[in-house]
Coordinates of C-alpha atoms and ligand atoms in Angstrom, one line a residue:
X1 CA 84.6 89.8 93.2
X2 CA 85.8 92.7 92.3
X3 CA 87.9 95.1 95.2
X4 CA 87.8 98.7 94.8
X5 CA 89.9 101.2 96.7
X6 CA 88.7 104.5 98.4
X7 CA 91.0 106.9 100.2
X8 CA 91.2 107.0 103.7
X9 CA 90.4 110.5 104.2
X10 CA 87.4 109.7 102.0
X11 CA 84.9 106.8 102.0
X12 CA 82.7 107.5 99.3
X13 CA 85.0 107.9 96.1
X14 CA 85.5 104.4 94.2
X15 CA 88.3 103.9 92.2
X16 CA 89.6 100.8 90.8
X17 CA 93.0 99.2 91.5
X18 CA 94.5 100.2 88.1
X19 CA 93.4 103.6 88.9
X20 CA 94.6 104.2 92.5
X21 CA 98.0 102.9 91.3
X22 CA 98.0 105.3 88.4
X23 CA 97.2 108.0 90.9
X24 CA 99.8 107.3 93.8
X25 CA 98.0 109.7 96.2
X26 CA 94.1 110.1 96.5
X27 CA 93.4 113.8 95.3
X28 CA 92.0 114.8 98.6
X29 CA 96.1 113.7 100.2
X30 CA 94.6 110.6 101.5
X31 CA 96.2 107.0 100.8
X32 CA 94.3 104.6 98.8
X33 CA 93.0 101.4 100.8
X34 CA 91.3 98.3 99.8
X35 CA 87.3 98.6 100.3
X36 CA 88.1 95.2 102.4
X37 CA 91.4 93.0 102.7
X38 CA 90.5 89.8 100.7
X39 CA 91.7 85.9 101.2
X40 CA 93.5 83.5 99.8
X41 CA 91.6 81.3 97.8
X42 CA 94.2 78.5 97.5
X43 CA 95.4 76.9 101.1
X44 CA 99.1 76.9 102.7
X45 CA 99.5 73.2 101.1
X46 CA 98.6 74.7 98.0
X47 CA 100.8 77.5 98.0
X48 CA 103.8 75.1 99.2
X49 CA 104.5 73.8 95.9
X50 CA 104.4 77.1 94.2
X51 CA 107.4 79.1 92.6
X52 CA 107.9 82.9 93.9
X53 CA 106.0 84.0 90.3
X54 CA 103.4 82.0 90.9
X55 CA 102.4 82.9 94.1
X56 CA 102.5 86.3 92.8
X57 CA 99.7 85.8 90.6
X58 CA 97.7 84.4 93.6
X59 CA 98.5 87.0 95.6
X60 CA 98.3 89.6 93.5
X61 CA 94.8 88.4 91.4
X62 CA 92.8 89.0 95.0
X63 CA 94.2 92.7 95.1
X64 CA 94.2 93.5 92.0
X65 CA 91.0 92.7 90.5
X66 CA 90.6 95.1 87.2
X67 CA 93.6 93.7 85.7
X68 CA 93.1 90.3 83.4
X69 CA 95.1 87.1 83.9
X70 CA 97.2 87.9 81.3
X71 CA 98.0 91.1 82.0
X72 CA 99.1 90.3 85.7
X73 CA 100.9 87.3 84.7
X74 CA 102.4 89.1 82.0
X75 CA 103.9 91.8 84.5
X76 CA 105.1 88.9 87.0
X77 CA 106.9 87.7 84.2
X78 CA 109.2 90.6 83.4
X79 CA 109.7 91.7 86.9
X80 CA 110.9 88.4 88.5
X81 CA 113.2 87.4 86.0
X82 CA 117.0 87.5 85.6
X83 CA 117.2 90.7 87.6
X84 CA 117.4 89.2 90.6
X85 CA 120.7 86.5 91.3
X86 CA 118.4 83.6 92.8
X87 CA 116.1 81.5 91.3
X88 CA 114.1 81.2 94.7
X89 CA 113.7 85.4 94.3
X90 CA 113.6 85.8 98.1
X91 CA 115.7 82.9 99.7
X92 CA 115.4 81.9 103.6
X93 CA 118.3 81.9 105.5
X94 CA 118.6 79.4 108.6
X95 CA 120.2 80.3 112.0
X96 CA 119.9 78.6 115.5
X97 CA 117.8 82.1 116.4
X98 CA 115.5 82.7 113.1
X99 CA 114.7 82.8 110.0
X100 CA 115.7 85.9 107.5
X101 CA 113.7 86.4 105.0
X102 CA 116.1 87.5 102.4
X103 CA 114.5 90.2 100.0
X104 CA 118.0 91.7 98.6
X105 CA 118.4 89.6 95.9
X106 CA 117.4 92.1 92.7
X107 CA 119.0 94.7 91.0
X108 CA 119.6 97.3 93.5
X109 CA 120.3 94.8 96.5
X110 CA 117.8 96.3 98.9
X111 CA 113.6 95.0 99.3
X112 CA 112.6 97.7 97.5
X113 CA 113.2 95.8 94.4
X114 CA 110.7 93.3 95.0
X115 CA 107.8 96.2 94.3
X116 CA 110.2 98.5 92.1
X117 CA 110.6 95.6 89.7
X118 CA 107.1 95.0 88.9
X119 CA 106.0 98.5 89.7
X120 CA 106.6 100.1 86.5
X121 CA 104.6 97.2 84.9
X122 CA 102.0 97.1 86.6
X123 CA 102.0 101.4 85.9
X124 CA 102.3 101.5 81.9
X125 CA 99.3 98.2 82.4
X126 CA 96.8 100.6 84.2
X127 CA 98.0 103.5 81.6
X128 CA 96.7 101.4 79.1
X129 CA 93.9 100.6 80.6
X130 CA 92.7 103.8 82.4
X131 CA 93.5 105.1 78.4
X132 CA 95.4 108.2 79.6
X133 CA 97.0 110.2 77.4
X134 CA 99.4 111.4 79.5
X135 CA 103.4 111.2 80.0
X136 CA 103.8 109.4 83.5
X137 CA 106.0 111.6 85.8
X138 CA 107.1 109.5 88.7
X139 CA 107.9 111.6 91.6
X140 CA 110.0 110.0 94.7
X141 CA 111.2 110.5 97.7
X142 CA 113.7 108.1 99.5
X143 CA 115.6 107.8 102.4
X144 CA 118.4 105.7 100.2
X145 CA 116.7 102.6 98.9
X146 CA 113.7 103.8 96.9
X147 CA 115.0 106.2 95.0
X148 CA 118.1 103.5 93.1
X149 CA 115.2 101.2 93.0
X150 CA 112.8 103.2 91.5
X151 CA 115.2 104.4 89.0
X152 CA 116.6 101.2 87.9
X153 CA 112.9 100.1 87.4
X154 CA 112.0 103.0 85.4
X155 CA 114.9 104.2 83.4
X156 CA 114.2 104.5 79.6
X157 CA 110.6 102.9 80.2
X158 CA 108.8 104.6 77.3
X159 CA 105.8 107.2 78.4
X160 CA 107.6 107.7 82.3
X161 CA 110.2 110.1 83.8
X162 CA 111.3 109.8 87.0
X163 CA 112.7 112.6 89.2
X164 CA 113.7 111.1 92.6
X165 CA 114.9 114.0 95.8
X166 CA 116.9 111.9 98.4
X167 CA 118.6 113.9 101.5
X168 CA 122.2 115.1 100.5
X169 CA 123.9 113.9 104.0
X170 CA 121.6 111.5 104.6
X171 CA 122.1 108.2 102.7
X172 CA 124.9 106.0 102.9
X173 CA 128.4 106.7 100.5
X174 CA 127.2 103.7 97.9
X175 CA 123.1 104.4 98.6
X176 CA 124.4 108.0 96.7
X177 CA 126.9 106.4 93.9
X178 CA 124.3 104.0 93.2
X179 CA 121.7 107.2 92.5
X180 CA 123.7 109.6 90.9
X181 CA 125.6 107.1 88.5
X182 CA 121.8 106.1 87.0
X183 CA 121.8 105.8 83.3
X184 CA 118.5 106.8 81.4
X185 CA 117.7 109.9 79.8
X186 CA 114.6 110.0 81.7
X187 CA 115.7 110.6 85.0
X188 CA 116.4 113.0 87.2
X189 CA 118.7 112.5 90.8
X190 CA 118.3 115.5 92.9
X191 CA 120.1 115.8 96.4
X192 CA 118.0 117.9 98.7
X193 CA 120.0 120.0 101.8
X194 CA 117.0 119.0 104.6
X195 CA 116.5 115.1 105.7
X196 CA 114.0 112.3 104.4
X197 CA 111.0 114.0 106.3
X198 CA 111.6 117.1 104.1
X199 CA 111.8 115.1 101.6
X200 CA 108.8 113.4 101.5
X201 CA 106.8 116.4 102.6
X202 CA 107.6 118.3 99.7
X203 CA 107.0 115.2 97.8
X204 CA 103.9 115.1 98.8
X205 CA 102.9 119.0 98.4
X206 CA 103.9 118.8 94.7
X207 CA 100.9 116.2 94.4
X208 CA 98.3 118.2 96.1
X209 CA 99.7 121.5 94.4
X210 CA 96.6 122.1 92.2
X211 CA 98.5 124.8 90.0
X212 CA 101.3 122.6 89.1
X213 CA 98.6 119.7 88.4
X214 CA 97.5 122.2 85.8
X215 CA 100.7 123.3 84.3
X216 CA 101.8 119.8 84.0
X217 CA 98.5 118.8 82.1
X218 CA 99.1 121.5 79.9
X219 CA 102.7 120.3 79.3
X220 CA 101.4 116.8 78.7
X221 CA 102.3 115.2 82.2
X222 CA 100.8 113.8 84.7
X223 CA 102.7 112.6 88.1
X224 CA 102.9 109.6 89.7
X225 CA 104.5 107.8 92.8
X226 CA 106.7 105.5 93.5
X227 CA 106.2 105.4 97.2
X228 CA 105.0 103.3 99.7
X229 CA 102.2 105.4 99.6
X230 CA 101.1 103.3 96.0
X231 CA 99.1 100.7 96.8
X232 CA 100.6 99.1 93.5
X233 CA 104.2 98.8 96.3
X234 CA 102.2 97.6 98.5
X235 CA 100.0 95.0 97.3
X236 CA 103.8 92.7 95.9
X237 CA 105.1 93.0 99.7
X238 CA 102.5 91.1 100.2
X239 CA 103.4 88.3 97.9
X240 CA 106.7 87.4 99.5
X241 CA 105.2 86.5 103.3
X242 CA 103.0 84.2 101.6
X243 CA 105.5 82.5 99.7
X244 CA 107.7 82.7 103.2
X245 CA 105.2 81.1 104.9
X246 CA 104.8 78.3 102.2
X247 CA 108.6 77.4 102.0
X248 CA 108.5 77.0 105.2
X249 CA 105.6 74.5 105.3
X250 CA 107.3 72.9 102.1
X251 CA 110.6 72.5 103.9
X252 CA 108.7 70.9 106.8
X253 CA 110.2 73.9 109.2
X254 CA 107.1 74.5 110.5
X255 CA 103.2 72.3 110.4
X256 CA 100.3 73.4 108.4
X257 CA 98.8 76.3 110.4
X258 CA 101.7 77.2 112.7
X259 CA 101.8 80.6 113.9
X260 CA 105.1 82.3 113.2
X261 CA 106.4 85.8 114.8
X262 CA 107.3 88.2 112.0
X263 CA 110.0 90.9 112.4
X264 CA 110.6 94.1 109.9
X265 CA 112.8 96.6 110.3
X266 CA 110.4 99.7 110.0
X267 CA 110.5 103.2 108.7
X268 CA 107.4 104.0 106.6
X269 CA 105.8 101.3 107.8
X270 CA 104.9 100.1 104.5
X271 CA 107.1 96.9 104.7
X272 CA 105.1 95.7 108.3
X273 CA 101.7 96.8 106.9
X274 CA 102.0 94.2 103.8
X275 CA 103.0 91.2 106.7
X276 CA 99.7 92.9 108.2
X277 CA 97.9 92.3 105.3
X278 CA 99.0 89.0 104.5
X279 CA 97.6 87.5 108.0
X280 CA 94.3 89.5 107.2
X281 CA 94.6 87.3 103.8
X282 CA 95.0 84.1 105.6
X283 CA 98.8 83.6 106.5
X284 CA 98.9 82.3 110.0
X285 CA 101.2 85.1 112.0
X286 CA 101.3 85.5 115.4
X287 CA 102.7 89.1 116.4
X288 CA 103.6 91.3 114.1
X289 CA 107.0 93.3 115.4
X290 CA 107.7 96.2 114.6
X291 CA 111.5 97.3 115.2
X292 CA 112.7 100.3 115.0
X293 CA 115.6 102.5 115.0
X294 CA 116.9 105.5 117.4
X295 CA 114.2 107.5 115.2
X296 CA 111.7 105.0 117.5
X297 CA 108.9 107.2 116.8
X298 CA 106.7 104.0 116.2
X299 CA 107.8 102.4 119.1
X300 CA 106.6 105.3 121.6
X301 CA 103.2 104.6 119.6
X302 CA 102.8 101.4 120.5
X303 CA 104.0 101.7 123.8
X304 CA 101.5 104.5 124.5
X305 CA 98.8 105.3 121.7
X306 CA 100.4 108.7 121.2
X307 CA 102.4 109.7 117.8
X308 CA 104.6 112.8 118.2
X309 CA 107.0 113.6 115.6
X310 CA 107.9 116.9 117.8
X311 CA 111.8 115.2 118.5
X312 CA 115.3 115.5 116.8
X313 CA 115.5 113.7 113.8
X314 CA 119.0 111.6 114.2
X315 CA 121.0 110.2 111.3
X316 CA 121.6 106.2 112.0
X317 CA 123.3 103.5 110.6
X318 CA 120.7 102.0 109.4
X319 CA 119.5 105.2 106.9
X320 CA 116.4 104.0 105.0
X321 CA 114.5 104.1 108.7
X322 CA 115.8 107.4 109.7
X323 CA 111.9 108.7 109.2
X324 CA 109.7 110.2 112.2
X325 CA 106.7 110.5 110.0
X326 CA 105.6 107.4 108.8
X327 CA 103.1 107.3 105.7
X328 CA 102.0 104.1 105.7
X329 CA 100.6 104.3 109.2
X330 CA 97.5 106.2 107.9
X331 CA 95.8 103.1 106.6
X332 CA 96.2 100.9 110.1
X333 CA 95.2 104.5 111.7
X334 CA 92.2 104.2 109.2
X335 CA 91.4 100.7 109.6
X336 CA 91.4 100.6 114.1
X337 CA 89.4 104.1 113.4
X338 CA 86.8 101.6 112.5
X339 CA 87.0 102.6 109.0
X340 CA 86.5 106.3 109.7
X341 CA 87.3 108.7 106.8
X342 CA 86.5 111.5 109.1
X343 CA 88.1 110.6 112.1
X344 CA 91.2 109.7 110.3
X345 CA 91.4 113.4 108.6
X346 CA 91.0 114.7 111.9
X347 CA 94.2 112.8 113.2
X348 CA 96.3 113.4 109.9
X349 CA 95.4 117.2 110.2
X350 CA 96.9 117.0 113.8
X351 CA 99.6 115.6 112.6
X352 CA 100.1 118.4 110.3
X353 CA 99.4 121.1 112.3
X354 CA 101.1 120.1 115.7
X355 CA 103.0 117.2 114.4
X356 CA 101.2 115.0 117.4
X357 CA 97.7 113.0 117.4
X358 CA 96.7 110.4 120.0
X359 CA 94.2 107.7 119.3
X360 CA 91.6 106.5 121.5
X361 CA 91.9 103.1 123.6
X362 CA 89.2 101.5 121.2
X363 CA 91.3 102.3 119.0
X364 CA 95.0 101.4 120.8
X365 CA 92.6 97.8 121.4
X366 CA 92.7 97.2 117.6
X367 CA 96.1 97.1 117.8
X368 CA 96.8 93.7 119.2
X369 CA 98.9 92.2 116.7
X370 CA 101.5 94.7 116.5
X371 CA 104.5 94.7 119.1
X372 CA 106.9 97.7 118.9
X373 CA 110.8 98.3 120.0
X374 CA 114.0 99.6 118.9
X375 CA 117.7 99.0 118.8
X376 CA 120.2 101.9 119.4
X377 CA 123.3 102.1 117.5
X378 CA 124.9 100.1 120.3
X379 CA 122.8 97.3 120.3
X380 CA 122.4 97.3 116.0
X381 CA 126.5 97.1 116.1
X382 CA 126.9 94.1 118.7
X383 CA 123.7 92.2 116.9
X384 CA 125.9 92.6 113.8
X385 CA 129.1 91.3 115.7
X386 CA 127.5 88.6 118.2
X387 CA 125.1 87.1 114.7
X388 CA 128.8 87.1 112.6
X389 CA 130.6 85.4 115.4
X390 CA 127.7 82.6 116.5
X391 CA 126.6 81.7 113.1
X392 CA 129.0 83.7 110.5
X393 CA 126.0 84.9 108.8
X394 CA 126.7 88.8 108.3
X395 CA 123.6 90.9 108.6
X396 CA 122.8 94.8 107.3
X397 CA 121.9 97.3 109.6
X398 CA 118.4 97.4 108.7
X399 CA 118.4 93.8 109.3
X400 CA 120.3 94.0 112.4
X401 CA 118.1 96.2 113.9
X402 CA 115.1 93.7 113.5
X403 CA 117.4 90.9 115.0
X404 CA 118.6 92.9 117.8
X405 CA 114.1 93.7 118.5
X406 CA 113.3 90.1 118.2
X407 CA 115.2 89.2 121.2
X408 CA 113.7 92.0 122.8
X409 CA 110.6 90.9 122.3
X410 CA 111.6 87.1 123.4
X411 CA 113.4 88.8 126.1
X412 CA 110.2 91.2 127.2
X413 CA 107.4 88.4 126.7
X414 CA 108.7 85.5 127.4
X415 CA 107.7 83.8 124.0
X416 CA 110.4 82.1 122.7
X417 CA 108.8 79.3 121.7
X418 CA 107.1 81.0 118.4
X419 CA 109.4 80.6 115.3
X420 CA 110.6 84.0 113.7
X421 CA 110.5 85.0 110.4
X422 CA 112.7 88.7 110.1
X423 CA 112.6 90.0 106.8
X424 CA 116.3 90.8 105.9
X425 CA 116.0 94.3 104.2
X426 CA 119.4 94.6 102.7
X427 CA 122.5 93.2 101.8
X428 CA 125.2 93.7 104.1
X429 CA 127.0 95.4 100.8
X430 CA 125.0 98.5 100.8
X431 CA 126.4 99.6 104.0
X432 CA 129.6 97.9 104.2
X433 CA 131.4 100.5 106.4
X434 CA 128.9 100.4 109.3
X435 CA 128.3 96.7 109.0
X436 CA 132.4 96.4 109.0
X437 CA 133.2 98.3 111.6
X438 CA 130.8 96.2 113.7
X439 CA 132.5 93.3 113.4
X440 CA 135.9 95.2 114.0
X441 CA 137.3 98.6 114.4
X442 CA 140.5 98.0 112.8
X443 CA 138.1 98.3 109.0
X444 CA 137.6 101.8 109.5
X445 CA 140.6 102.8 108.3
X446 CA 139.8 100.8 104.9
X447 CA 138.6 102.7 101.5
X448 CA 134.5 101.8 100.9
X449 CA 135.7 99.3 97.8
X450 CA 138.7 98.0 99.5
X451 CA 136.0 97.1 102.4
X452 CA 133.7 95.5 99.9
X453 CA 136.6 93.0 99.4
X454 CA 136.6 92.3 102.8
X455 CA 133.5 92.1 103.5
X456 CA 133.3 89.3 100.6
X457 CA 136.2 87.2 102.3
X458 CA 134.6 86.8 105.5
X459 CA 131.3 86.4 104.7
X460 CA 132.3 83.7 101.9
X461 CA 129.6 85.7 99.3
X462 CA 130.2 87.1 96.0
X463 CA 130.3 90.9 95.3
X464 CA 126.8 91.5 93.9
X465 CA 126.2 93.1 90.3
X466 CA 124.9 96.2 92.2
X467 CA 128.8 97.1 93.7
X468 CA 130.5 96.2 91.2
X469 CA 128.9 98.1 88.4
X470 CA 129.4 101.4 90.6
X471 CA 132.9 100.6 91.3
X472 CA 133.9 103.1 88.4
X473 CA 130.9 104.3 87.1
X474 CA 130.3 108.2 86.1
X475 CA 128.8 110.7 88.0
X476 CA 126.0 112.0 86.1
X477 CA 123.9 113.4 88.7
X478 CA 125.3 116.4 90.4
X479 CA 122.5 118.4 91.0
X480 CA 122.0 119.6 94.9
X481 CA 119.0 122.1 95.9
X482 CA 117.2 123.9 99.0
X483 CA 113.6 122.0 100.0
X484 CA 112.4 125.5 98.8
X485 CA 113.2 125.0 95.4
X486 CA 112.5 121.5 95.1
X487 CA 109.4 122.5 93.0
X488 CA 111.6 124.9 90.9
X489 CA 113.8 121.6 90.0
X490 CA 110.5 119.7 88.8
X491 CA 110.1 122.5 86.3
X492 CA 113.0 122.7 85.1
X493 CA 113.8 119.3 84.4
X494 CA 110.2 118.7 82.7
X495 CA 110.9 122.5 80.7
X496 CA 107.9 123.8 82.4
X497 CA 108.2 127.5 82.6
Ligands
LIG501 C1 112.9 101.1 103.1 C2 113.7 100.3 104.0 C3 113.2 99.9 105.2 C4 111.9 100.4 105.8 O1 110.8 99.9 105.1 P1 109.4 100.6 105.3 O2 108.5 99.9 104.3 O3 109.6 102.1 104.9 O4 109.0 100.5 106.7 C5 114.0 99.0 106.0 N1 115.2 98.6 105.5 C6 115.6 98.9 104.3 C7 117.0 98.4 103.9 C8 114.9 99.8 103.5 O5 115.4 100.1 102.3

């Protein structure tokens, strides 16, 4: 059957998936949603026996419905290859208190690989397809993670540019080397002097800025996103809960139909809303917990039906969820609305104007599946230390903060019985400093390579790819701007005048 996707701020205009990925954004600033969230046609016993690539395809063939077999296998193929260090593509680690959900294991050793690697196939396929004649420009905005991963995916793919804006003092010391030290003459690493919400706003004016639309066109561009806001990131975070769920069954850590408690460490929400997706497909999940940082703008929603960015925006540890407004929650807003185009433009304009909107209880009813908490810095730190010492597994902040929730939650409801599935959002390299320094004080003395090495040594792991090819890599990013003349960077780097 095939699934076409209309925007949420719009019921009534069709497109097909090819076409909504091409896009990014609907034109009216909406974000694209399936017309309804299909199932799997193959069962968990099924699925056991399946590699990562071909669950993909299973996964991926329900959502995607305009592209051919060949085309979507075709895509699989040259995204989960050698890139990433493990066969398995998305390994589970064991520990007496979970299971993580490894998703760190490509090129830029954060999840966002496992969409940015088939992202930019799935882009030039729907190009193709949708026949436009256009030069793809990808536009990004990222809180650390994204933008490397988006860039590694896209550099010197032929028809694409990418031009990613990350927040100048707000990403980690090797989150920045790995961006600015991209090869590829088609990108573009901009530092922006304003945080990941500024960011992304002006992100996301650029695409509803009809003017530039035009001068682009005329230039022989058109742009396109790389955010979780593109249903084409979206729709392979599904994949790897499925295939979670199925290693699982095939391991015999859990029986055929089991509910499982899943975890993600949340900031745009677009990681959680994929597990979301997946139990809507067929994966049995119990809650779905949401955890969040000191930024715990989510978890005051939960708690009370009420989203209010109107707060300080802190810098954490754990950077790629420093984020008070979070995109991705337009399409669960959308879907409790009942499926309400207008009622969701109402909210989103509230959001806009006052930065606040508060949803109905009909609405707060729908949202029974989701649990929502947070981990200060305290807490993230001694979830990093207490998980080293009990089990000498060494988790990332991100990570940590999900770990620190899902006792929390154990803690708060009294389940404890439900196994947990976290999804492990980083490796611990990425942020070796704060993920050092948790363990002991006496690192922060140390140089950010020399505590690579020592991170290595106690966690008995190898130095991913990712470090050590920006150990003395060039600079060849240096440009820094105002949010006010982000636009005026997009032109210039495209020679728009
Ligand atoms: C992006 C990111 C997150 C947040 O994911 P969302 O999909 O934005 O909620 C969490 N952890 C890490 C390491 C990330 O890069």
């Amino acid at each position: 059957m095939e699934l076409l996707y209309n925007s949420t701020r719009n019921k009534d205009e069709k497109v097909t998936a090819s076409w909504a990925i091409l896009q990014g954004l609907a034109p009216d600033g909406g974000l694209y949603v399936p017309g309804f969230l299909p199932k799997l046609d193959r069962t968990m016993a099924e699925l056991a026996g399946m590699s990562y690539q071909e669950t993909a395809y299973e996964v991926m063939k329900c959502f995607l419905t305009d592209f051919t077999e060949e085309e979507l296998k075709g895509c699989i193929a040259r995204a989960y290859d050698q890139k990433f260090d493990t066969e398995e593509i998305a390994p589970i680690q064991k520990t007496e208190d979970a299971y993580y959900l490894e998703l760190f294991h490509g090129a830029t050793i954060a999840f966002k690989d496992m969409a940015l690697s088939i992202l930019p196939h799935l882009m030039t396929t729907a190009a193709k397809k949708n026949h436009a004649d256009h030069e793809i420009v990808i536009l990004t905005a990222t809180s650390g993670d994204t933008g490397k991963a988006a860039l590694a995916g896209f550099a010197d793919v032929p028809g694409t540019k990418i031009i990613v804006f990350y927040p100048k003092d707000g990403v980690s010391p090797i989150q920045e080397k790995q961006m600015v030290t991209q090869k590829g003459a088609n990108t573009f690493v901009v530092g922006i002097r304003g945080n990941f919400d500024d960011a992304q706003t002006g992100v996301k004016k650029m695409f509803g800025d009809e003017e530039l639309a035009k001068e682009l066109a005329k230039a022989g561009y058109q742009f396109s996103s790389a955010n979780s806001i593109n249903i084409g990131r979206l729709v392979p975070q599904v994949v790897y809960y499925v295939y979670a769920y199925a290693k699982l069954l095939e391991k015999g850590e859990i029986s055929d139909g089991e509910k499982i408690n899943v975890v993600v460490p949340t900031g745009n929400f677009g990681n959680i809303l994929a597990a979301y997706y997946a139990k809507h497909m067929g994966v049995p999940i119990g809650k779905l917990i949401c955890a969040s940082n000191e930024n715990k703008v989510l978890y005051d929603f939960f708690r009370t039906g009420a989203y209010d960015r109107n707060r300080e925006f802190l810098l954490t540890s754990s950077p790629s969820m420093d984020i008070l407004i979070s995109s991705n929650l337009e399409r669960l807003i959308y879907k409790t609305a009942g499926e309400d185009a207008k009622k969701d433009t109402d909210l989103m304009a509230a959001l806009g104007e006052k930065g606040r909107y508060e949803i109905t209880e009909e609405m707060k009813g729908q949202l029974a599946d989701f649990y929502g908490n947070y981990a200060s810095e305290e807490e993230t730190a001694q979830e990093i230390a207490d998980v080293y010492r009990k089990s000498g597994y060494v988790l990332d902040t991100h990570t940590a903060v999900a770990s620190a929730v899902s006792k929390k939650y154990r803690a708060e409801t009294g389940d404890c019985q439900t196994k947990t599935l976290i999804a492990s959002t980083a490796s611990p390299y990425k942020f070796t400093r704060s993920v050092m320094n948790a363990i002991d004080e006496k690192y922060d003395a140390m140089g950010d390579f020399e505590l690579v090495d020592e991170l290595s040594k106690l966690a008995g792991t190898k130095v991913p790819q990712a470090i050590e090819e920006i150990r003395t890599a060039p600079v060849l990013h240096k440009t820094v701007v105002d949010v006010c003349d982000m636009k005026a960077a997009v032109k210039q780097f495209l020679n728009i005048r």
